[in-house]
Amino acid sequence: EEIIETYEYISDNEILEKIDTAEKAFKEWKNTPISKRAELFKNLAKIMLEQKEELAKLNVLEMWMLYKNALWDVSKSASGT
């Protein structure tokens, strides 16, 4: 068995801080105009396609996907379909 990554445990307070941060981010996001959201997602899709080989490798490691399927998965996710 190969260890790919390890993570440190975090305290209950750190978990609560992260939840609070996520709640604040959601409140900001839900008030973001749809045109701005669309722009951000288009930029995200562009970055995903530029880095699809690296993202596909992560899919292979994390989900045991075949590389060709992982490439397809990244491309499909970036296309929004």
PDB file of C-alpha atoms in Angstrom:
ATOM      1  CA  GLU A   1       0.000   0.000   0.000  1.00  0.00           C
ATOM      2  CA  GLU A   2       1.389   3.379  -1.049  1.00  0.00           C
ATOM      3  CA  ILE A   3       0.672   6.508   0.983  1.00  0.00           C
ATOM      4  CA  ILE A   4      -0.037   9.301  -1.451  1.00  0.00           C
ATOM      5  CA  GLU A   5      -0.713  12.116   0.996  1.00  0.00           C
ATOM      6  CA  THR A   6      -1.084  12.632   4.710  1.00  0.00           C
ATOM      7  CA  TYR A   7      -3.059  15.280   6.549  1.00  0.00           C
ATOM      8  CA  GLU A   8      -2.817  16.633  10.040  1.00  0.00           C
ATOM      9  CA  TYR A   9      -5.789  16.453  12.347  1.00  0.00           C
ATOM     10  CA  ILE A  10      -7.380  19.762  13.225  1.00  0.00           C
ATOM     11  CA  SER A  11      -9.116  20.812  16.415  1.00  0.00           C
ATOM     12  CA  ASP A  12     -12.835  21.295  16.865  1.00  0.00           C
ATOM     13  CA  ASN A  13     -12.252  25.070  16.964  1.00  0.00           C
ATOM     14  CA  GLU A  14     -10.396  24.955  13.651  1.00  0.00           C
ATOM     15  CA  ILE A  15     -13.291  23.006  12.149  1.00  0.00           C
ATOM     16  CA  LEU A  16     -15.761  25.606  13.415  1.00  0.00           C
ATOM     17  CA  GLU A  17     -13.617  28.410  11.966  1.00  0.00           C
ATOM     18  CA  LYS A  18     -13.604  26.679   8.581  1.00  0.00           C
ATOM     19  CA  ILE A  19     -17.378  26.249   8.701  1.00  0.00           C
ATOM     20  CA  ASP A  20     -17.754  29.946   9.575  1.00  0.00           C
ATOM     21  CA  THR A  21     -15.493  30.907   6.670  1.00  0.00           C
ATOM     22  CA  ALA A  22     -17.548  28.722   4.306  1.00  0.00           C
ATOM     23  CA  GLU A  23     -20.810  30.299   5.509  1.00  0.00           C
ATOM     24  CA  LYS A  24     -19.423  33.794   4.914  1.00  0.00           C
ATOM     25  CA  ALA A  25     -18.190  32.808   1.458  1.00  0.00           C
ATOM     26  CA  PHE A  26     -21.602  31.370   0.586  1.00  0.00           C
ATOM     27  CA  LYS A  27     -23.362  34.564   1.629  1.00  0.00           C
ATOM     28  CA  GLU A  28     -21.036  36.567  -0.609  1.00  0.00           C
ATOM     29  CA  TRP A  29     -21.393  34.088  -3.491  1.00  0.00           C
ATOM     30  CA  LYS A  30     -25.207  34.057  -3.410  1.00  0.00           C
ATOM     31  CA  ASN A  31     -25.169  37.831  -3.852  1.00  0.00           C
ATOM     32  CA  THR A  32     -22.772  37.677  -6.796  1.00  0.00           C
ATOM     33  CA  PRO A  33     -24.532  38.617 -10.060  1.00  0.00           C
ATOM     34  CA  ILE A  34     -25.063  35.722 -12.459  1.00  0.00           C
ATOM     35  CA  SER A  35     -22.973  37.467 -15.127  1.00  0.00           C
ATOM     36  CA  LYS A  36     -19.997  37.568 -12.753  1.00  0.00           C
ATOM     37  CA  ARG A  37     -20.526  33.918 -11.789  1.00  0.00           C
ATOM     38  CA  ALA A  38     -20.575  32.945 -15.465  1.00  0.00           C
ATOM     39  CA  GLU A  39     -17.347  34.843 -16.058  1.00  0.00           C
ATOM     40  CA  LEU A  40     -15.680  33.100 -13.115  1.00  0.00           C
ATOM     41  CA  PHE A  41     -16.806  29.663 -14.290  1.00  0.00           C
ATOM     42  CA  LYS A  42     -15.560  30.345 -17.824  1.00  0.00           C
ATOM     43  CA  ASN A  43     -12.166  31.259 -16.364  1.00  0.00           C
ATOM     44  CA  LEU A  44     -12.220  28.113 -14.237  1.00  0.00           C
ATOM     45  CA  ALA A  45     -13.004  25.970 -17.296  1.00  0.00           C
ATOM     46  CA  LYS A  46     -10.097  27.548 -19.182  1.00  0.00           C
ATOM     47  CA  ILE A  47      -7.706  26.794 -16.303  1.00  0.00           C
ATOM     48  CA  MET A  48      -9.010  23.239 -16.013  1.00  0.00           C
ATOM     49  CA  LEU A  49      -8.358  22.617 -19.701  1.00  0.00           C
ATOM     50  CA  GLU A  50      -4.884  24.150 -19.446  1.00  0.00           C
ATOM     51  CA  GLN A  51      -4.112  21.807 -16.550  1.00  0.00           C
ATOM     52  CA  LYS A  52      -6.142  18.794 -17.627  1.00  0.00           C
ATOM     53  CA  GLU A  53      -3.194  16.388 -17.609  1.00  0.00           C
ATOM     54  CA  GLU A  54      -2.375  17.230 -13.982  1.00  0.00           C
ATOM     55  CA  LEU A  55      -6.027  17.095 -12.964  1.00  0.00           C
ATOM     56  CA  ALA A  56      -6.419  13.756 -14.734  1.00  0.00           C
ATOM     57  CA  LYS A  57      -3.428  12.370 -12.821  1.00  0.00           C
ATOM     58  CA  LEU A  58      -5.119  13.400  -9.573  1.00  0.00           C
ATOM     59  CA  ASN A  59      -8.275  11.574 -10.654  1.00  0.00           C
ATOM     60  CA  VAL A  60      -6.217   8.467 -11.351  1.00  0.00           C
ATOM     61  CA  LEU A  61      -4.636   8.603  -7.891  1.00  0.00           C
ATOM     62  CA  GLU A  62      -7.738   9.564  -5.932  1.00  0.00           C
ATOM     63  CA  MET A  63     -10.438   7.611  -7.749  1.00  0.00           C
ATOM     64  CA  TRP A  64      -8.483   4.823  -9.472  1.00  0.00           C
ATOM     65  CA  MET A  65      -9.705   5.968 -12.874  1.00  0.00           C
ATOM     66  CA  LEU A  66      -8.014   4.955 -16.081  1.00  0.00           C
ATOM     67  CA  TYR A  67      -5.976   7.894 -17.378  1.00  0.00           C
ATOM     68  CA  LYS A  68      -7.936   8.200 -20.644  1.00  0.00           C
ATOM     69  CA  ASN A  69     -11.197   8.225 -18.671  1.00  0.00           C
ATOM     70  CA  ALA A  70      -9.763  10.798 -16.275  1.00  0.00           C
ATOM     71  CA  LEU A  71      -8.834  13.080 -19.197  1.00  0.00           C
ATOM     72  CA  TRP A  72     -12.376  12.752 -20.537  1.00  0.00           C
ATOM     73  CA  ASP A  73     -13.785  13.476 -17.068  1.00  0.00           C
ATOM     74  CA  VAL A  74     -11.788  16.700 -16.726  1.00  0.00           C
ATOM     75  CA  SER A  75     -12.767  17.837 -20.225  1.00  0.00           C
ATOM     76  CA  LYS A  76     -16.440  17.069 -19.573  1.00  0.00           C
ATOM     77  CA  SER A  77     -16.346  18.914 -16.255  1.00  0.00           C
ATOM     78  CA  ALA A  78     -14.756  21.937 -17.899  1.00  0.00           C
ATOM     79  CA  SER A  79     -17.402  21.954 -20.639  1.00  0.00           C
ATOM     80  CA  GLY A  80     -20.186  22.163 -18.081  1.00  0.00           C
ATOM     81  CA  THR A  81     -22.187  19.317 -19.621  1.00  0.00           C
TER      82      THR A  81
END
